[in-house]
Short mmCIF file of C-alpha atoms in Angstrom, two decimals:
data_model
loop_
_atom_site.label_atom_id
_atom_site.label_comp_id
_atom_site.label_asym_id
_atom_site.label_seq_id
_atom_site.Cartn_x
_atom_site.Cartn_y
_atom_site.Cartn_z
CA MET A 26 0.00 0.00 0.00
CA ALA A 27 2.97 2.30 0.45
CA GLU A 28 3.44 2.44 -3.33
CA SER A 29 2.12 5.11 -5.69
CA GLY A 30 1.92 7.79 -2.98
CA LYS A 31 -0.86 6.01 -1.07
CA ILE A 32 -1.11 6.42 2.68
CA ASP A 33 -0.05 3.32 4.60
CA PRO A 34 -2.32 3.03 7.66
CA MET A 35 0.15 0.62 9.29
CA HIS A 36 3.15 2.93 9.06
CA GLN A 37 2.13 4.64 12.31
CA PHE A 38 3.01 1.47 14.19
CA ALA A 39 6.55 1.27 12.81
CA ILE A 40 9.23 1.40 15.48
CA GLU A 41 12.20 3.60 14.66
CA PRO A 42 15.32 4.04 16.76
CA LEU A 43 15.88 7.65 17.78
CA PHE A 44 18.96 9.74 18.48
CA GLY A 45 21.26 7.25 16.70
CA THR A 46 20.81 4.58 19.35
CA ASP A 47 20.22 1.85 16.72
CA HIS A 48 22.88 -0.43 18.06
CA LEU A 49 22.58 0.24 21.75
CA SER A 50 22.67 -3.19 23.35
CA LEU A 51 22.68 -4.87 26.72
CA GLY A 52 23.98 -8.41 27.13
CA GLY A 53 23.72 -9.00 23.41
CA PHE A 54 20.13 -7.72 23.19
CA ASN A 55 19.27 -4.60 21.27
CA ILE A 56 17.85 -1.89 23.51
CA ALA A 57 17.71 0.99 21.07
CA PHE A 58 15.85 4.05 22.35
CA THR A 59 12.94 4.03 19.90
CA ASN A 60 9.90 6.23 19.36
CA SER A 61 8.03 3.58 21.34
CA ALA A 62 10.47 3.94 24.24
CA LEU A 63 10.12 7.73 23.99
CA TYR A 64 6.36 7.47 24.50
CA MET A 65 6.83 5.07 27.40
CA VAL A 66 9.11 7.65 29.03
CA LEU A 67 6.62 10.42 28.20
CA ALA A 68 3.76 8.46 29.78
CA ALA A 69 5.85 7.85 32.89
CA VAL A 70 6.92 11.49 33.15
CA VAL A 71 3.41 12.87 32.57
CA LEU A 72 2.07 10.48 35.20
CA TRP A 73 4.86 11.54 37.56
CA ILE A 74 4.02 15.23 37.10
CA PHE A 75 0.32 14.44 37.53
CA VAL A 76 0.86 12.63 40.82
CA ILE A 77 3.33 15.25 42.13
CA GLY A 78 0.42 17.70 41.91
CA GLY A 79 -1.47 15.46 44.32
CA MET A 80 1.32 15.45 46.91
CA LYS A 81 0.37 18.72 48.58
CA ARG A 82 -1.44 16.66 51.21
CA GLU A 83 -3.81 19.45 52.15
CA LEU A 84 -6.89 18.74 54.22
CA VAL A 85 -8.97 20.82 51.84
CA PRO A 86 -7.66 19.79 48.41
CA GLY A 87 -7.20 22.02 45.41
CA ARG A 88 -8.36 20.98 41.95
CA TRP A 89 -5.20 19.10 41.02
CA GLN A 90 -4.91 17.27 44.33
CA MET A 91 -8.60 16.46 44.04
CA ALA A 92 -8.05 14.95 40.57
CA VAL A 93 -5.15 12.77 41.76
CA GLU A 94 -7.08 11.66 44.84
CA TYR A 95 -10.07 10.92 42.64
CA MET A 96 -7.94 8.54 40.55
CA THR A 97 -6.42 6.75 43.55
CA GLY A 98 -9.86 6.57 45.16
CA PHE A 99 -11.27 5.16 41.93
CA ILE A 100 -8.66 2.37 41.92
CA LYS A 101 -9.22 1.77 45.63
CA ASN A 102 -12.97 1.36 45.11
CA LEU A 103 -12.34 -0.89 42.12
CA LEU A 104 -10.13 -3.17 44.23
CA ILE A 105 -12.42 -3.12 47.27
CA SER A 106 -15.49 -4.00 45.20
CA ASN A 107 -13.68 -6.80 43.35
CA VAL A 108 -11.23 -8.18 45.90
CA GLY A 109 -12.53 -6.86 49.23
CA GLU A 110 -10.58 -5.14 51.99
CA GLY A 111 -7.57 -7.37 51.23
CA GLY A 112 -7.35 -5.72 47.80
CA LYS A 113 -6.06 -2.42 49.21
CA LYS A 114 -2.45 -3.64 49.12
CA TYR A 115 -2.66 -3.84 45.30
CA ILE A 116 -3.56 -0.15 44.93
CA PRO A 117 0.03 0.87 43.95
CA TYR A 118 0.26 -1.81 41.27
CA VAL A 119 -3.21 -1.41 39.76
CA PHE A 120 -2.95 2.40 39.90
CA SER A 121 0.41 2.28 38.08
CA LEU A 122 -1.01 -0.13 35.52
CA PHE A 123 -4.21 1.82 34.89
CA MET A 124 -2.62 5.27 34.71
CA PHE A 125 0.33 4.08 32.61
CA ILE A 126 -1.94 2.43 30.05
CA LEU A 127 -4.42 5.32 30.12
CA LEU A 128 -1.70 7.92 29.48
CA ALA A 129 -0.10 5.74 26.79
CA ASN A 130 -3.47 5.48 25.02
CA LEU A 131 -4.26 9.18 25.35
CA LEU A 132 -0.76 10.44 24.44
CA GLY A 133 -0.94 8.29 21.31
CA LEU A 134 -4.15 10.05 20.33
CA LEU A 135 -2.73 13.58 20.58
CA PRO A 136 -2.99 15.36 17.22
CA LEU A 137 0.78 16.00 17.13
CA GLY A 138 0.78 15.31 13.40
CA LEU A 139 -0.47 18.88 13.00
CA VAL A 140 2.96 20.18 14.09
CA GLY A 141 4.89 17.57 12.14
CA LEU A 142 5.55 15.11 14.96
CA HIS A 143 4.59 11.45 14.86
CA PRO A 144 2.54 10.34 17.83
CA PHE A 145 3.04 6.74 18.78
CA THR A 146 0.86 4.43 20.85
CA PHE A 147 3.02 1.74 22.41
CA THR A 148 -0.10 -0.04 23.73
CA SER A 149 -0.76 -0.96 20.08
CA HIS A 150 2.24 -3.30 20.30
CA PHE A 151 1.73 -6.71 21.80
CA THR A 152 5.36 -6.79 22.87
CA ALA A 153 4.42 -4.02 25.32
CA THR A 154 0.91 -5.13 26.27
CA GLY A 155 2.16 -8.71 26.55
CA VAL A 156 4.75 -7.70 29.16
CA LEU A 157 2.06 -5.90 31.19
CA ALA A 158 -0.30 -8.87 30.88
CA ILE A 159 2.38 -11.37 31.90
CA MET A 160 3.26 -9.13 34.83
CA SER A 161 -0.37 -9.12 36.06
CA PHE A 162 -0.67 -12.85 35.48
CA SER A 163 2.59 -13.54 37.34
CA ILE A 164 1.38 -11.53 40.34
CA VAL A 165 -1.84 -13.57 40.35
CA LEU A 166 0.17 -16.82 40.27
CA ILE A 167 2.65 -15.68 42.93
CA VAL A 168 -0.04 -14.40 45.28
CA GLY A 169 -2.23 -17.44 44.66
CA PHE A 170 0.44 -20.02 45.37
CA ALA A 171 1.98 -18.03 48.23
CA LYS A 172 -1.36 -17.66 49.92
CA HIS A 173 -3.03 -21.00 49.24
CA GLY A 174 -0.20 -23.33 48.20
CA PHE A 175 -1.39 -26.29 46.14
CA HIS A 176 -4.90 -25.56 47.33
CA PHE A 177 -4.81 -22.83 44.64
CA PHE A 178 -5.57 -25.61 42.10
CA SER A 179 -9.04 -25.93 43.64
CA LEU A 180 -9.74 -22.72 41.66
CA PHE A 181 -10.08 -24.98 38.61
CA ILE A 182 -12.76 -27.20 40.17
CA PRO A 183 -16.02 -25.34 40.78
CA SER A 184 -17.68 -26.37 44.03
CA GLY A 185 -20.31 -29.10 43.67
CA THR A 186 -18.65 -30.75 40.67
CA PRO A 187 -19.54 -34.48 40.36
CA ALA A 188 -16.48 -36.75 40.81
CA LEU A 189 -16.71 -37.94 37.22
CA MET A 190 -16.46 -34.38 35.88
CA VAL A 191 -13.52 -33.26 38.00
CA GLY A 192 -10.93 -34.31 35.39
CA PRO A 193 -12.47 -32.69 32.29
CA LEU A 194 -13.55 -29.57 34.18
CA PHE A 195 -10.08 -29.16 35.65
CA LEU A 196 -8.64 -29.21 32.12
CA ILE A 197 -11.19 -26.74 30.79
CA GLU A 198 -10.73 -24.35 33.69
CA LEU A 199 -6.95 -24.67 33.45
CA VAL A 200 -7.03 -23.74 29.77
CA SER A 201 -9.33 -20.77 30.41
CA PHE A 202 -6.99 -19.69 33.21
CA MET A 203 -3.89 -20.00 31.06
CA VAL A 204 -5.53 -18.01 28.26
CA ARG A 205 -5.97 -15.03 30.57
CA PRO A 206 -2.62 -13.32 29.92
CA PHE A 207 -3.16 -13.62 26.17
CA SER A 208 -6.69 -12.24 26.26
CA LEU A 209 -5.50 -9.47 28.59
CA GLY A 210 -2.59 -8.41 26.39
CA LEU A 211 -4.24 -8.98 23.02
CA ARG A 212 -7.45 -7.12 23.90
CA LEU A 213 -5.58 -3.88 24.53
CA PHE A 214 -3.29 -4.31 21.52
CA VAL A 215 -6.18 -5.10 19.16
CA ALA A 216 -8.41 -2.27 20.40
CA MET A 217 -5.69 0.35 20.07
CA THR A 218 -4.45 -0.95 16.70
CA ALA A 219 -7.95 -1.16 15.22
CA GLY A 220 -8.88 2.36 16.28
CA HIS A 221 -5.70 3.91 14.94
CA VAL A 222 -5.93 1.99 11.65
CA LEU A 223 -9.53 3.13 11.21
CA LEU A 224 -8.58 6.77 11.80
CA LYS A 225 -5.70 6.52 9.31
CA VAL A 226 -7.84 4.78 6.67
CA LEU A 227 -10.46 7.51 6.94
CA ALA A 228 -7.76 10.19 6.81
CA GLY A 229 -6.49 8.45 3.65
CA PHE A 230 -10.00 8.69 2.19
CA VAL A 231 -10.10 12.42 2.88
CA ILE A 232 -6.69 13.07 1.28
CA ASN A 233 -7.05 10.73 -1.68
CA SER A 234 -10.61 11.80 -2.54
CA ALA A 235 -9.65 15.48 -2.40
CA ASN A 236 -6.67 14.78 -4.63
CA ALA A 237 -8.84 12.85 -7.12
CA SER A 238 -11.43 15.57 -7.77
CA PRO A 239 -13.15 18.44 -5.93
CA ALA A 240 -16.54 16.70 -6.25
CA LEU A 241 -15.24 13.53 -4.61
CA GLY A 242 -13.40 15.58 -2.03
CA LEU A 243 -16.58 17.44 -1.07
CA THR A 244 -18.72 14.31 -0.86
CA VAL A 245 -16.57 11.37 0.22
CA GLY A 246 -13.93 13.55 1.86
CA THR A 247 -16.40 15.59 3.93
CA ALA A 248 -18.34 12.48 4.98
CA SER A 249 -15.11 10.73 5.98
CA PHE A 250 -13.94 13.78 7.89
CA ILE A 251 -17.19 14.00 9.86
CA LEU A 252 -16.89 10.29 10.59
CA MET A 253 -13.30 10.85 11.76
CA ILE A 254 -14.43 13.45 14.28
CA GLY A 255 -16.93 10.98 15.71
CA ILE A 256 -14.43 8.14 15.75
CA SER A 257 -11.81 10.35 17.40
CA ALA A 258 -14.25 10.92 20.25
CA LEU A 259 -14.96 7.20 20.31
CA GLU A 260 -11.24 6.48 20.44
CA MET A 261 -10.85 8.69 23.51
CA LEU A 262 -13.57 6.61 25.12
CA VAL A 263 -11.87 3.39 24.01
CA ALA A 264 -8.56 4.64 25.42
CA VAL A 265 -10.18 5.05 28.85
CA ILE A 266 -12.26 1.89 28.63
CA GLN A 267 -9.34 -0.32 27.61
CA ALA A 268 -7.20 0.97 30.47
CA TYR A 269 -10.16 0.39 32.78
CA VAL A 270 -10.76 -3.12 31.42
CA PHE A 271 -7.11 -3.99 31.93
CA ALA A 272 -7.21 -2.77 35.54
CA LEU A 273 -10.62 -4.36 36.14
CA LEU A 274 -9.60 -7.78 34.81
CA THR A 275 -6.36 -7.61 36.79
CA SER A 276 -8.34 -6.98 39.95
CA VAL A 277 -10.82 -9.75 39.08
CA TYR A 278 -7.91 -12.17 38.62
CA LEU A 279 -6.36 -10.91 41.85
CA ASN A 280 -9.64 -11.74 43.55
CA ASP A 281 -9.25 -15.38 42.42
CA ALA A 282 -5.76 -15.41 43.89
CA GLU A 283 -6.80 -13.73 47.15
CA ASN A 284 -10.10 -15.46 47.85
CA LEU A 285 -10.14 -18.50 45.50
CA HIS A 286 -13.89 -18.72 44.86
CA MET B 21 1.92 -5.04 10.25
CA PRO B 22 5.00 -3.59 11.94
CA GLN B 23 4.07 -5.20 15.23
CA ILE B 24 4.80 -8.59 13.68
CA ALA B 25 7.23 -7.60 10.95
CA GLN B 26 9.58 -5.83 13.35
CA ILE B 27 9.22 -8.16 16.30
CA ALA B 28 12.60 -9.86 15.95
CA ASP B 29 14.42 -6.51 15.81
CA THR B 30 12.46 -4.67 18.45
CA TYR B 31 11.17 -7.09 21.08
CA SER B 32 14.23 -6.71 23.34
CA SER B 33 14.15 -2.91 23.16
CA GLN B 34 10.37 -2.85 23.76
CA ILE B 35 10.59 -5.15 26.79
CA PHE B 36 13.64 -3.35 28.19
CA TRP B 37 12.16 0.13 27.99
CA LEU B 38 8.74 -1.01 29.14
CA LEU B 39 10.21 -2.69 32.23
CA LEU B 40 12.36 0.38 32.89
CA THR B 41 9.53 2.91 32.55
CA PHE B 42 6.89 0.77 34.23
CA GLY B 43 9.39 -0.04 36.96
CA PHE B 44 9.84 3.70 37.53
CA VAL B 45 6.07 4.19 37.51
CA PHE B 46 5.48 1.32 39.94
CA PHE B 47 8.34 1.88 42.39
CA VAL B 48 8.54 5.69 42.40
CA ILE B 49 4.93 6.66 41.75
CA GLY B 50 2.93 3.58 42.74
CA LEU B 51 4.83 2.63 45.89
CA GLY B 52 6.38 6.00 46.74
CA MET B 53 3.65 8.55 46.10
CA VAL B 54 0.27 6.88 45.75
CA PRO B 55 0.11 5.64 49.39
CA LYS B 56 0.76 9.21 50.56
CA VAL B 57 -1.96 10.59 48.30
CA GLN B 58 -4.34 7.86 49.40
CA GLY B 59 -3.27 8.41 53.01
CA THR B 60 -4.24 12.08 52.74
CA ALA B 61 -7.64 11.12 51.31
CA ASP B 62 -8.13 8.46 54.00
CA ALA B 63 -7.10 10.91 56.73
CA ARG B 64 -9.63 13.39 55.37
CA ASP B 65 -12.35 10.73 55.27
CA ALA B 66 -11.46 9.74 58.83
CA LYS B 67 -11.56 13.38 59.94
CA ILE B 68 -14.92 13.93 58.27
CA SER B 69 -16.45 10.81 59.78
CA GLY B 70 -14.84 11.66 63.14
CA ASP B 71 -16.30 15.16 63.03
CA LEU B 72 -19.67 13.75 62.05
CA ASP B 73 -19.52 11.31 64.96
CA ALA B 74 -18.54 14.12 67.32
CA ALA B 75 -21.43 16.22 66.01
CA LYS B 76 -23.77 13.27 66.46
CA ALA B 77 -22.50 12.75 70.00
CA ALA B 78 -22.90 16.45 70.76
CA PHE B 79 -26.43 16.29 69.37
CA ALA B 80 -27.21 13.30 71.60
CA ARG B 81 -25.73 15.18 74.57
CA ALA B 82 -27.88 18.19 73.75
CA ASP B 83 -30.95 15.95 73.61
CA GLU B 84 -29.96 14.44 76.92
CA ALA B 85 -29.45 17.86 78.46
CA GLU B 86 -32.82 18.96 77.16
CA ALA B 87 -34.52 15.88 78.57
CA ASP B 88 -32.68 16.46 81.86
CA TYR B 89 -33.78 20.08 81.83
CA ARG B 90 -37.37 19.04 81.17
CA VAL B 91 -37.31 16.58 84.05
CA ARG B 92 -35.82 19.15 86.40
CA ASP B 93 -38.28 21.75 85.17
CA ALA B 94 -41.18 19.40 85.84
CA GLN B 95 -39.69 18.54 89.24
CA SER B 96 -39.24 22.15 90.29
CA ARG B 97 -42.73 22.99 89.03
CA ALA B 98 -44.15 20.16 91.12
CA ALA B 99 -42.08 21.30 94.12
CA VAL B 100 -43.30 24.88 93.73
CA GLN B 101 -46.88 23.73 93.40
CA ALA B 102 -46.52 21.57 96.52
CA THR B 103 -45.06 24.50 98.46
CA LEU B 104 -47.84 26.73 97.18
CA ALA B 105 -50.53 24.23 98.18
CA GLN B 106 -48.95 23.83 101.61
CA ALA B 107 -48.76 27.57 102.12
CA LYS B 108 -52.38 27.89 101.04
CA ALA B 109 -53.45 25.15 103.42
CA GLU B 110 -51.45 26.71 106.27
CA ALA B 111 -52.88 30.13 105.58
CA ALA B 112 -56.39 28.68 105.48
CA LYS B 113 -55.79 26.86 108.75
CA ALA B 114 -54.33 29.95 110.40
CA SER B 115 -57.20 32.15 109.31
CA GLU B 116 -59.66 29.47 110.45
CA THR B 117 -58.00 29.37 113.88
CA GLN B 118 -58.01 33.15 114.12
CA LEU B 119 -61.61 33.22 113.02
CA LYS B 120 -62.52 30.65 115.67
CA ALA B 121 -60.66 32.58 118.34
CA ALA B 122 -62.36 35.78 117.24
CA ASP B 123 -65.71 33.96 117.20
CA ALA B 124 -65.09 32.68 120.71
CA ALA B 125 -64.08 36.14 121.94
CA VAL B 126 -67.12 37.67 120.31
CA ALA B 127 -69.35 34.95 121.77
CA THR B 128 -67.88 35.52 125.23
CA ARG B 129 -68.45 39.22 124.98
CA ILE B 130 -71.97 38.68 123.71
CA ALA B 131 -72.66 36.27 126.55
CA ALA B 132 -71.26 38.78 129.08
CA ALA B 133 -73.31 41.58 127.57
CA GLU B 134 -76.43 39.41 127.61
CA ALA B 135 -75.76 38.52 131.25
CA ARG B 136 -75.37 42.18 132.08
CA ILE B 137 -78.56 43.03 130.22
CA LYS B 138 -80.39 40.23 132.07
CA ALA B 139 -79.02 41.40 135.38
CA ALA B 140 -80.03 44.94 134.60
CA SER B 141 -83.48 43.87 133.48
CA ASP B 142 -83.86 41.66 136.60
CA ALA B 143 -82.79 44.54 138.77
CA ALA B 144 -85.24 46.79 136.96
CA MET B 145 -88.00 44.20 137.41
CA THR B 146 -87.31 43.96 141.13
CA GLU B 147 -87.32 47.74 141.40
CA ILE B 148 -90.62 47.86 139.47
CA GLU B 149 -92.10 45.24 141.82
CA THR B 150 -91.03 47.23 144.88
CA VAL B 151 -92.27 50.48 143.41
CA ALA B 152 -95.54 48.82 142.29
CA ALA B 153 -96.05 47.16 145.72
CA ASP B 154 -95.52 50.54 147.44
CA ALA B 155 -97.92 52.13 145.02
CA ALA B 156 -100.46 49.34 145.57
CA ARG B 157 -100.23 49.73 149.39
CA ASP B 158 -100.63 53.48 149.02
CA MET B 159 -103.67 52.96 146.79
CA VAL B 160 -105.19 50.40 149.20
CA ALA B 161 -104.53 52.73 152.17
CA ARG B 162 -106.05 55.74 150.48
CA ILE B 163 -109.07 53.92 149.12
CA SER B 164 -109.91 51.70 152.02
CA GLY B 165 -107.83 53.08 154.77
CA VAL B 166 -106.61 49.65 155.53
CA GLU B 167 -102.96 49.22 155.92
CA ALA B 168 -102.09 46.31 153.50
CA SER B 169 -99.21 44.10 154.47
CA ASP B 170 -96.07 44.29 152.47
CA ASP B 171 -96.30 40.62 151.44
CA ALA B 172 -99.88 40.87 150.26
CA ALA B 173 -99.10 43.90 148.14
CA ARG B 174 -96.08 42.19 146.72
CA ASN B 175 -98.03 38.99 145.83
CA ALA B 176 -100.83 41.06 144.27
CA VAL B 177 -98.27 42.96 142.15
CA LYS B 178 -96.56 39.67 141.11
CA ALA B 179 -99.90 38.19 140.07
CA ALA B 180 -100.82 41.33 138.17
CA LEU B 181 -97.38 41.38 136.47
CA ALA B 182 -97.60 37.71 135.66
CA HIS B 183 -100.95 38.31 133.92
CA GLY B 184 -99.25 41.10 132.13
#
């Protein structure tokens, strides 16, 4: 699709090393500082600045402190409603996860193309979402086995299962359990990729139809542009929802590890 | 799809930088700052609920004080009424006693006065009898020239007086 001056909707996901760090390596592995890494650092820094604003620790909070406390309170309520009082100790992890993903999604949506920069959404890469998913899954496994030992396997046998069905059900539940990190990581990657591809395809329609003829540009181009505005709003919603889903599913899985059934 | 096409070249860089940045986010922000932020919010919630409890307790104390005040008010009202009733009863008794004493004094004086009147009237009667007996003897002596005895004149006067 990149030929004949067409717009390649997948080019936005290309990873490019920045600042001549192409061959930066650690223990034989390439660790080039890429545009993806830049946006990871940006998300971390923006989140850092955001939370610093909430560190005033005033009894009567200002707007910024209120916003930060609203986010931590939101995560706290999420964990309490899904895990119970024992879920409070996961607030730092789930807050980090939710805010990091949320900022990654939102920073990737910034219209920086208008000033010639290339925004990048690292949550549209399963190498990144996969690491986050495996991290959540590992915490579930570690907590589950540390807390319940081999009794943790009873998670795979719903209570009241007839003796004959224990074997098959154990297998089914085990598979559905093992699929969790994949569904967790792939869901975020697919949602972000699909939204960005759709926006780029529609943008391609606007540009190509306007280049083809004024009549096409006014009809197809205008319609596509209006659709883009709507989908941009939808993408902002998706950015929040996907971060929320990731945090929600992590807390639901943590509930299994904390309380079994 | 660059995600798949570039995976061999970029996976190590992606994982490295993600672990580095997320590690910073988790250890510095998540573990270092979020508990403080949440602690402030929790402290505020605790203060608000503590203040509300204190207000509730103060309200209950106020109710108690009001109930106490009502009881004491009722008690002092009852006490005052009792004192008033007693004073009334005492005053009534005292005035009754005084009235009785006055009655008795008046009755005594009336009795004394009556006695004096009776004595005076008796004395007057006796005097009239004597005067009438003298007059009767005079009349008998003048008319018949017979000297009537004192006793006869007296008896005649008594009989005449008794007939009225």
